Amino acid sequence: MSTHPFLGLAPLSAAHFASIEDGVARLLNTTQDVVIMQGEALLPLEGAIRAAAGPGTTALNVVTGPYGQTFGDWLRDCGATVIDLTVPFHTAVTAGQIREAFAAHPEIDFVSLVHAEAATGNTNPVAEIGEAVRAHGALFYLDAVASIGAEPVLPDAWGVDLCVIGAQKAMGGPAGVSAVSVSGRAWARMAANPRAPRHSYLSLLDWKQRWIDGGRTALPHAPAQLEMLALEACVERIEAVGLDAVTARHAAAAAATRAGALALGGGLEPYVHDAAQAAPVATTLRAPSGSVASGLVARALAVDPALPLAAGGGALAGEMIRVNHYGPDATRGAVRASLTALGTALADQGLTVDVPGALRAADRGWHRPGSGQSAGE
């Protein structure tokens, strides 16, 4: 039989598993419990909502993109009363809007928010929102799957009670495992919820009872070895390079993409109007009037199928182009190649573009003061 480095691995020990959790806790700069769940980030995202929300919950669900819409569906399915705070997808929610919702509905005791919506390209000011949520006393649930590694994620400092992350975007790691940090009061809320999942793959309380409360000495089930080892390698790589350098590289890629798109012409423009509200993990662009985004992306990918380009999902496929400059694609080369291919696609439609000017603008955007650089550029 032939051998392969992915095969015949020794079982992952409880101590090794716990050390990987500790690495994720360092990444989040948190003293909260961190649970690594054996599945893509939708697992802890849904599990945390179903554990913490129920018929007695009044939830403020902030919708700045498709994931916020999904969270509202889960909350309603749990029996919670849901107040949706929906803002246009080309912008971000403000702490002032959160406070207004609290004033109008003082019974709110749960807040769900997406930090960065890679699908729409916006990012929300979690630090300011966290202050408002903390002052109100609500439990704070945050989806930081797209933001971790691309911008600061600080659950303790921001008062986040449930912070879910995944490694597959800006961290450049595996998609098959994910993690959630859990505050003490979040555990208490779950324990008091009779409808919280138990004896279930969705259950966070099972992990607490069978793993955390036992001193993390016996794993509740066999872990996904390859994904856990990949997550460990991912965290070690970030620690070796420095988290600040990784986030700076994503900020530089976003600034370069935005500057290049504005200079490219052809009617292409940023989907998120305010650069301060644009997520570093991915830049979304509005296709020119009369063009179909999915068609432009298909033409661009014909130049190079490996480019980090995608059309928007669902109804956004006609108007939105995504430049997914995260992880290994948060580089100046990936940004330049994406702009060049988009310029070619626009020119093929008879639109006037300036590719050299776009590349010069992108280079200036990458080197903007405070953008930071790394060997990976």
Tab-separated table of C-alpha atoms in Angstrom:
chain	number	residue	atom	x	y	z
A	1	MET	CA	0.000	0.000	0.000
A	2	SER	CA	1.235	3.487	-0.817
A	3	THR	CA	1.575	6.023	1.966
A	4	HIS	CA	0.317	9.577	2.076
A	5	PRO	CA	0.938	12.275	4.713
A	6	PHE	CA	-2.817	12.754	5.113
A	7	LEU	CA	-3.385	9.078	5.936
A	8	GLY	CA	-2.550	6.896	8.897
A	9	LEU	CA	-2.446	9.768	11.368
A	10	ALA	CA	-2.329	9.028	15.067
A	11	PRO	CA	-5.459	10.047	16.998
A	12	LEU	CA	-5.476	13.638	18.209
A	13	SER	CA	-5.072	13.683	21.986
A	14	ALA	CA	-7.212	15.740	24.338
A	15	ALA	CA	-4.144	17.737	25.360
A	16	HIS	CA	-3.322	18.530	21.738
A	17	PHE	CA	-6.928	19.536	21.041
A	18	ALA	CA	-6.917	21.818	24.091
A	19	SER	CA	-3.650	23.433	23.010
A	20	ILE	CA	-5.222	24.335	19.638
A	21	GLU	CA	-8.173	25.901	21.470
A	22	ASP	CA	-5.679	27.900	23.520
A	23	GLY	CA	-4.098	29.159	20.301
A	24	VAL	CA	-7.474	30.362	19.052
A	25	ALA	CA	-8.067	32.083	22.399
A	26	ARG	CA	-4.755	33.923	21.992
A	27	LEU	CA	-5.805	34.981	18.497
A	28	LEU	CA	-8.996	36.464	19.948
A	29	ASN	CA	-7.180	37.889	22.983
A	30	THR	CA	-9.914	36.354	25.117
A	31	THR	CA	-10.111	34.757	28.536
A	32	GLN	CA	-13.523	33.316	27.704
A	33	ASP	CA	-13.998	29.618	27.035
A	34	VAL	CA	-13.234	28.727	23.426
A	35	VAL	CA	-14.909	25.704	21.857
A	36	ILE	CA	-13.639	24.386	18.535
A	37	MET	CA	-16.540	22.695	16.783
A	38	GLN	CA	-16.107	19.990	14.213
A	39	GLY	CA	-17.761	21.576	11.212
A	40	GLU	CA	-17.928	24.684	9.054
A	41	ALA	CA	-18.833	27.938	10.825
A	42	LEU	CA	-22.559	27.504	10.195
A	43	LEU	CA	-22.431	24.846	12.929
A	44	PRO	CA	-21.531	27.167	15.846
A	45	LEU	CA	-23.443	30.061	14.282
A	46	GLU	CA	-26.679	28.089	14.436
A	47	GLY	CA	-25.769	26.203	17.598
A	48	ALA	CA	-25.099	29.392	19.557
A	49	ILE	CA	-28.412	30.965	18.548
A	50	ARG	CA	-30.419	27.856	19.343
A	51	ALA	CA	-28.645	27.522	22.690
A	52	ALA	CA	-29.111	31.123	23.830
A	53	ALA	CA	-32.505	32.072	22.361
A	54	GLY	CA	-36.003	30.761	22.968
A	55	PRO	CA	-39.647	31.748	23.417
A	56	GLY	CA	-38.768	34.236	26.167
A	57	THR	CA	-36.128	36.013	24.092
A	58	THR	CA	-36.606	39.380	22.424
A	59	ALA	CA	-33.859	39.681	19.842
A	60	LEU	CA	-32.577	42.688	17.965
A	61	ASN	CA	-31.314	41.150	14.726
A	62	VAL	CA	-29.155	43.501	12.668
A	63	VAL	CA	-29.379	42.821	8.950
A	64	THR	CA	-26.578	44.241	6.814
A	65	GLY	CA	-26.425	41.291	4.429
A	66	PRO	CA	-27.636	37.746	3.819
A	67	TYR	CA	-26.234	36.217	7.007
A	68	GLY	CA	-28.191	38.641	9.139
A	69	GLN	CA	-31.300	37.474	7.316
A	70	THR	CA	-30.419	33.859	8.127
A	71	PHE	CA	-29.939	34.640	11.806
A	72	GLY	CA	-33.409	36.174	11.927
A	73	ASP	CA	-34.869	32.972	10.486
A	74	TRP	CA	-33.112	30.848	13.122
A	75	LEU	CA	-34.221	33.143	15.933
A	76	ARG	CA	-37.844	32.973	14.825
A	77	ASP	CA	-37.613	29.211	14.531
A	78	CYS	CA	-36.406	29.143	18.159
A	79	GLY	CA	-39.572	30.959	19.209
A	80	ALA	CA	-37.871	34.290	19.894
A	81	THR	CA	-39.561	37.609	19.246
A	82	VAL	CA	-37.402	39.196	16.558
A	83	ILE	CA	-36.974	42.873	15.803
A	84	ASP	CA	-35.058	43.239	12.551
A	85	LEU	CA	-32.920	46.341	12.131
A	86	THR	CA	-32.234	46.348	8.398
A	87	VAL	CA	-29.917	48.848	6.767
A	88	PRO	CA	-29.040	49.150	3.075
A	89	PHE	CA	-26.422	46.588	2.101
A	90	HIS	CA	-24.115	49.292	0.754
A	91	THR	CA	-23.683	50.771	4.228
A	92	ALA	CA	-23.169	49.784	7.880
A	93	VAL	CA	-25.297	49.979	10.994
A	94	THR	CA	-24.404	52.609	13.612
A	95	ALA	CA	-24.321	52.481	17.392
A	96	GLY	CA	-26.893	55.286	17.342
A	97	GLN	CA	-29.341	53.069	15.445
A	98	ILE	CA	-28.776	50.328	18.002
A	99	ARG	CA	-29.510	52.723	20.865
A	100	GLU	CA	-32.669	53.918	19.112
A	101	ALA	CA	-33.846	50.306	18.847
A	102	PHE	CA	-33.210	49.797	22.569
A	103	ALA	CA	-35.171	52.931	23.399
A	104	ALA	CA	-38.090	51.783	21.281
A	105	HIS	CA	-37.940	48.196	22.584
A	106	PRO	CA	-36.440	48.135	26.090
A	107	GLU	CA	-37.346	44.438	26.363
A	108	ILE	CA	-34.550	43.472	23.948
A	109	ASP	CA	-32.222	40.998	25.681
A	110	PHE	CA	-30.292	39.528	22.726
A	111	VAL	CA	-28.439	41.210	19.858
A	112	SER	CA	-27.196	39.376	16.762
A	113	LEU	CA	-24.761	41.073	14.425
A	114	VAL	CA	-22.406	40.209	11.583
A	115	HIS	CA	-19.075	41.986	11.946
A	116	ALA	CA	-18.028	41.912	8.275
A	117	GLU	CA	-20.355	40.751	5.518
A	118	ALA	CA	-18.054	39.348	2.845
A	119	ALA	CA	-21.136	38.859	0.672
A	120	THR	CA	-21.913	42.582	0.593
A	121	GLY	CA	-18.530	44.079	1.455
A	122	ASN	CA	-19.521	46.123	4.513
A	123	THR	CA	-18.186	46.038	8.067
A	124	ASN	CA	-19.922	47.185	11.223
A	125	PRO	CA	-18.387	49.214	14.104
A	126	VAL	CA	-18.517	46.478	16.729
A	127	ALA	CA	-16.540	48.328	19.404
A	128	GLU	CA	-19.067	51.188	19.483
A	129	ILE	CA	-22.042	48.847	19.195
A	130	GLY	CA	-20.640	46.729	22.002
A	131	GLU	CA	-20.688	49.724	24.341
A	132	ALA	CA	-24.364	50.285	23.587
A	133	VAL	CA	-25.226	46.611	24.046
A	134	ARG	CA	-23.283	46.397	27.303
A	135	ALA	CA	-25.031	49.482	28.674
A	136	HIS	CA	-28.410	47.971	27.803
A	137	GLY	CA	-27.513	44.616	29.334
A	138	ALA	CA	-28.367	42.420	26.345
A	139	LEU	CA	-26.476	39.280	25.348
A	140	PHE	CA	-24.248	40.022	22.351
A	141	TYR	CA	-23.810	37.437	19.562
A	142	LEU	CA	-21.284	38.205	16.823
A	143	ASP	CA	-20.464	36.519	13.533
A	144	ALA	CA	-16.759	37.290	13.009
A	145	VAL	CA	-16.153	34.546	10.447
A	146	ALA	CA	-15.172	36.940	7.665
A	147	SER	CA	-13.487	39.560	9.820
A	148	ILE	CA	-11.057	37.444	11.849
A	149	GLY	CA	-7.599	37.966	10.385
A	150	ALA	CA	-8.728	40.883	8.227
A	151	GLU	CA	-9.452	43.361	11.016
A	152	PRO	CA	-9.330	43.375	14.832
A	153	VAL	CA	-11.724	40.995	16.608
A	154	LEU	CA	-11.748	41.547	20.384
A	155	PRO	CA	-14.683	39.834	22.095
A	156	ASP	CA	-13.589	40.653	25.656
A	157	ALA	CA	-12.892	44.319	25.000
A	158	TRP	CA	-16.111	44.714	23.020
A	159	GLY	CA	-18.381	42.838	25.435
A	160	VAL	CA	-19.208	40.062	22.982
A	161	ASP	CA	-20.764	37.028	24.681
A	162	LEU	CA	-20.768	34.647	21.717
A	163	CYS	CA	-18.130	35.249	19.046
A	164	VAL	CA	-18.038	32.791	16.159
A	165	ILE	CA	-15.042	32.533	13.828
A	166	GLY	CA	-13.986	30.392	10.900
A	167	ALA	CA	-10.516	30.020	9.436
A	168	GLN	CA	-11.341	29.726	5.746
A	169	LYS	CA	-11.281	33.393	4.779
A	170	ALA	CA	-8.728	35.938	6.011
A	171	MET	CA	-6.929	33.417	8.196
A	172	GLY	CA	-6.182	31.318	5.124
A	173	GLY	CA	-6.985	28.098	6.963
A	174	PRO	CA	-9.384	25.147	6.808
A	175	ALA	CA	-13.142	25.369	6.361
A	176	GLY	CA	-13.996	22.142	8.154
A	177	VAL	CA	-13.598	23.368	11.734
A	178	SER	CA	-14.725	26.558	13.457
A	179	ALA	CA	-14.757	28.097	16.903
A	180	VAL	CA	-16.861	30.139	19.296
A	181	SER	CA	-15.834	32.045	22.400
A	182	VAL	CA	-18.433	31.894	25.145
A	183	SER	CA	-18.776	34.257	28.106
A	184	GLY	CA	-19.893	33.164	31.543
A	185	ARG	CA	-23.254	34.852	31.210
A	186	ALA	CA	-23.784	33.213	27.816
A	187	TRP	CA	-23.259	29.808	29.449
A	188	ALA	CA	-25.768	30.817	32.140
A	189	ARG	CA	-28.307	31.869	29.497
A	190	MET	CA	-27.919	28.534	27.729
A	191	ALA	CA	-28.244	26.537	30.950
A	192	ALA	CA	-31.494	28.360	31.722
A	193	ASN	CA	-32.923	27.698	28.258
A	194	PRO	CA	-34.971	24.470	28.273
A	195	ARG	CA	-34.929	24.428	24.463
A	196	ALA	CA	-31.156	24.634	24.133
A	197	PRO	CA	-29.907	21.664	22.081
A	198	ARG	CA	-28.657	18.743	24.172
A	199	HIS	CA	-27.251	15.402	23.020
A	200	SER	CA	-26.936	17.029	19.603
A	201	TYR	CA	-24.192	17.960	17.156
A	202	LEU	CA	-25.446	21.540	17.531
A	203	SER	CA	-25.060	21.520	21.305
A	204	LEU	CA	-22.601	23.856	22.967
A	205	LEU	CA	-23.819	22.720	26.378
A	206	ASP	CA	-22.690	19.173	25.578
A	207	TRP	CA	-19.174	20.514	24.978
A	208	LYS	CA	-19.278	22.411	28.263
A	209	GLN	CA	-20.479	19.447	30.293
A	210	ARG	CA	-18.389	16.743	28.638
A	211	TRP	CA	-15.258	18.738	27.780
A	212	ILE	CA	-14.803	22.026	29.646
A	213	ASP	CA	-16.286	21.044	32.999
A	214	GLY	CA	-14.171	17.897	32.971
A	215	GLY	CA	-10.960	19.884	32.656
A	216	ARG	CA	-10.603	19.209	28.909
A	217	THR	CA	-9.158	15.752	29.557
A	218	ALA	CA	-11.541	13.556	27.524
A	219	LEU	CA	-12.853	14.487	24.079
A	220	PRO	CA	-16.592	13.931	23.584
A	221	HIS	CA	-16.002	12.371	20.159
A	222	ALA	CA	-13.233	11.747	17.663
A	223	PRO	CA	-12.046	15.077	16.241
A	224	ALA	CA	-11.417	15.831	12.576
A	225	GLN	CA	-7.656	15.338	12.661
A	226	LEU	CA	-6.686	16.910	9.349
A	227	GLU	CA	-8.781	20.008	9.896
A	228	MET	CA	-7.563	20.422	13.473
A	229	LEU	CA	-3.925	20.118	12.408
A	230	ALA	CA	-4.543	22.589	9.596
A	231	LEU	CA	-6.134	25.027	12.048
A	232	GLU	CA	-3.151	24.657	14.357
A	233	ALA	CA	-0.756	25.368	11.476
A	234	CYS	CA	-2.866	28.365	10.456
A	235	VAL	CA	-2.774	29.883	13.951
A	236	GLU	CA	0.954	29.220	14.258
A	237	ARG	CA	1.595	30.934	10.932
A	238	ILE	CA	-0.366	34.009	12.002
A	239	GLU	CA	1.493	34.134	15.310
A	240	ALA	CA	4.834	33.846	13.489
A	241	VAL	CA	4.021	36.670	11.064
A	242	GLY	CA	2.088	38.729	13.581
A	243	LEU	CA	-1.657	39.332	13.585
A	244	ASP	CA	-1.137	43.057	13.043
A	245	ALA	CA	0.829	42.342	9.870
A	246	VAL	CA	-1.890	40.009	8.587
A	247	THR	CA	-4.666	42.541	9.180
A	248	ALA	CA	-2.532	45.325	7.671
A	249	ARG	CA	-2.065	43.255	4.507
A	250	HIS	CA	-5.831	42.854	4.157
A	251	ALA	CA	-6.386	46.573	4.747
A	252	ALA	CA	-3.808	47.356	2.069
A	253	ALA	CA	-5.443	44.960	-0.400
A	254	ALA	CA	-8.838	46.557	0.200
A	255	ALA	CA	-7.483	50.089	-0.211
A	256	ALA	CA	-5.626	49.127	-3.379
A	257	THR	CA	-8.675	47.417	-4.902
A	258	ARG	CA	-10.955	50.342	-4.176
A	259	ALA	CA	-8.486	52.892	-5.549
A	260	GLY	CA	-7.844	50.797	-8.634
A	261	ALA	CA	-11.544	50.244	-9.339
A	262	LEU	CA	-12.251	53.968	-9.106
A	263	ALA	CA	-9.429	54.709	-11.539
A	264	LEU	CA	-10.352	51.902	-13.939
A	265	GLY	CA	-13.426	53.655	-15.260
A	266	GLY	CA	-15.959	51.945	-17.471
A	267	GLY	CA	-18.704	52.751	-14.987
A	268	LEU	CA	-17.354	50.418	-12.303
A	269	GLU	CA	-17.729	51.818	-8.774
A	270	PRO	CA	-17.518	50.624	-5.165
A	271	TYR	CA	-20.700	48.981	-3.912
A	272	VAL	CA	-20.117	50.244	-0.349
A	273	HIS	CA	-20.172	54.029	-0.690
A	274	ASP	CA	-18.092	54.996	2.339
A	275	ALA	CA	-14.574	53.555	2.436
A	276	ALA	CA	-14.697	53.577	6.245
A	277	GLN	CA	-17.618	51.135	6.093
A	278	ALA	CA	-15.958	48.802	3.578
A	279	ALA	CA	-14.721	45.454	4.873
A	280	PRO	CA	-11.006	44.664	4.506
A	281	VAL	CA	-11.795	41.020	3.752
A	282	ALA	CA	-13.383	41.631	0.338
A	283	THR	CA	-14.231	44.562	-1.910
A	284	THR	CA	-17.600	44.644	-3.638
A	285	LEU	CA	-18.108	46.622	-6.827
A	286	ARG	CA	-21.248	47.721	-8.636
A	287	ALA	CA	-21.326	46.702	-12.279
A	288	PRO	CA	-21.821	49.490	-14.847
A	289	SER	CA	-25.344	50.300	-15.933
A	290	GLY	CA	-26.376	47.991	-18.744
A	291	SER	CA	-23.907	45.288	-17.729
A	292	VAL	CA	-24.575	42.073	-15.835
A	293	ALA	CA	-22.098	41.401	-13.044
A	294	SER	CA	-22.103	37.633	-13.494
A	295	GLY	CA	-21.305	38.041	-17.185
A	296	LEU	CA	-18.425	40.410	-16.472
A	297	VAL	CA	-17.019	38.022	-13.887
A	298	ALA	CA	-17.267	35.118	-16.339
A	299	ARG	CA	-15.309	37.119	-18.936
A	300	ALA	CA	-12.699	38.106	-16.348
A	301	LEU	CA	-12.278	34.524	-15.163
A	302	ALA	CA	-11.791	33.428	-18.753
A	303	VAL	CA	-8.539	35.430	-18.579
A	304	ASP	CA	-7.469	33.560	-15.428
A	305	PRO	CA	-9.839	31.105	-13.677
A	306	ALA	CA	-7.783	31.334	-10.470
A	307	LEU	CA	-8.559	35.004	-9.859
A	308	PRO	CA	-10.418	35.769	-6.593
A	309	LEU	CA	-13.480	37.137	-8.400
A	310	ALA	CA	-17.132	36.217	-7.961
A	311	ALA	CA	-20.511	37.679	-8.763
A	312	GLY	CA	-22.846	38.558	-5.919
A	313	GLY	CA	-25.122	35.824	-4.658
A	314	GLY	CA	-28.803	35.522	-5.464
A	315	ALA	CA	-30.436	38.779	-6.474
A	316	LEU	CA	-27.050	40.531	-6.321
A	317	ALA	CA	-25.631	38.437	-9.183
A	318	GLY	CA	-26.775	41.033	-11.689
A	319	GLU	CA	-25.216	44.080	-10.068
A	320	MET	CA	-22.380	43.058	-7.729
A	321	ILE	CA	-18.815	41.924	-8.350
A	322	ARG	CA	-16.759	40.645	-5.421
A	323	VAL	CA	-12.980	40.803	-5.260
A	324	ASN	CA	-12.219	38.254	-2.549
A	325	HIS	CA	-8.754	39.484	-1.590
A	326	TYR	CA	-8.437	37.437	1.572
A	327	GLY	CA	-6.031	34.852	2.899
A	328	PRO	CA	-3.478	33.926	0.219
A	329	ASP	CA	-5.129	36.401	-2.175
A	330	ALA	CA	-4.544	39.432	0.053
A	331	THR	CA	-1.601	40.380	-2.149
A	332	ARG	CA	-0.762	43.204	-4.508
A	333	GLY	CA	-0.353	40.684	-7.327
A	334	ALA	CA	-3.871	39.304	-6.874
A	335	VAL	CA	-5.330	42.808	-6.758
A	336	ARG	CA	-3.484	43.902	-9.908
A	337	ALA	CA	-4.444	40.753	-11.809
A	338	SER	CA	-8.103	41.124	-10.797
A	339	LEU	CA	-8.224	44.747	-11.944
A	340	THR	CA	-6.544	43.855	-15.238
A	341	ALA	CA	-9.019	41.061	-15.926
A	342	LEU	CA	-11.992	43.244	-15.037
A	343	GLY	CA	-10.636	45.941	-17.320
A	344	THR	CA	-10.426	43.426	-20.150
A	345	ALA	CA	-14.002	42.278	-19.522
A	346	LEU	CA	-15.290	45.859	-19.527
A	347	ALA	CA	-13.357	46.723	-22.674
A	348	ASP	CA	-14.832	43.673	-24.406
A	349	GLN	CA	-18.231	45.293	-23.839
A	350	GLY	CA	-17.074	48.451	-25.565
A	351	LEU	CA	-16.557	50.445	-22.383
A	352	THR	CA	-13.639	52.831	-21.996
A	353	VAL	CA	-11.198	51.764	-19.294
A	354	ASP	CA	-7.739	52.804	-18.126
A	355	VAL	CA	-5.978	49.658	-16.934
A	356	PRO	CA	-2.517	51.252	-16.528
A	357	GLY	CA	-4.073	54.074	-14.519
A	358	ALA	CA	-5.944	51.566	-12.378
A	359	LEU	CA	-2.754	49.669	-11.616
A	360	ARG	CA	-0.932	52.855	-10.685
A	361	ALA	CA	-3.804	53.848	-8.394
A	362	ALA	CA	-3.802	50.400	-6.828
A	363	ASP	CA	-0.079	50.620	-6.121
A	364	ARG	CA	-0.553	54.015	-4.500
A	365	GLY	CA	-3.497	52.645	-2.505
A	366	TRP	CA	-1.394	49.742	-1.274
A	367	HIS	CA	1.280	52.107	-0.047
A	368	ARG	CA	-1.122	54.580	1.557
A	369	PRO	CA	0.017	55.824	4.991
A	370	GLY	CA	-0.858	53.317	7.686
A	371	SER	CA	-1.699	50.532	5.255
A	372	GLY	CA	1.218	48.384	6.309
A	373	GLN	CA	3.094	45.873	4.194
A	374	SER	CA	4.364	42.351	4.580
A	375	ALA	CA	6.490	39.878	2.718
A	376	GLY	CA	3.295	38.441	1.285
A	377	GLU	CA	2.458	41.489	-0.807
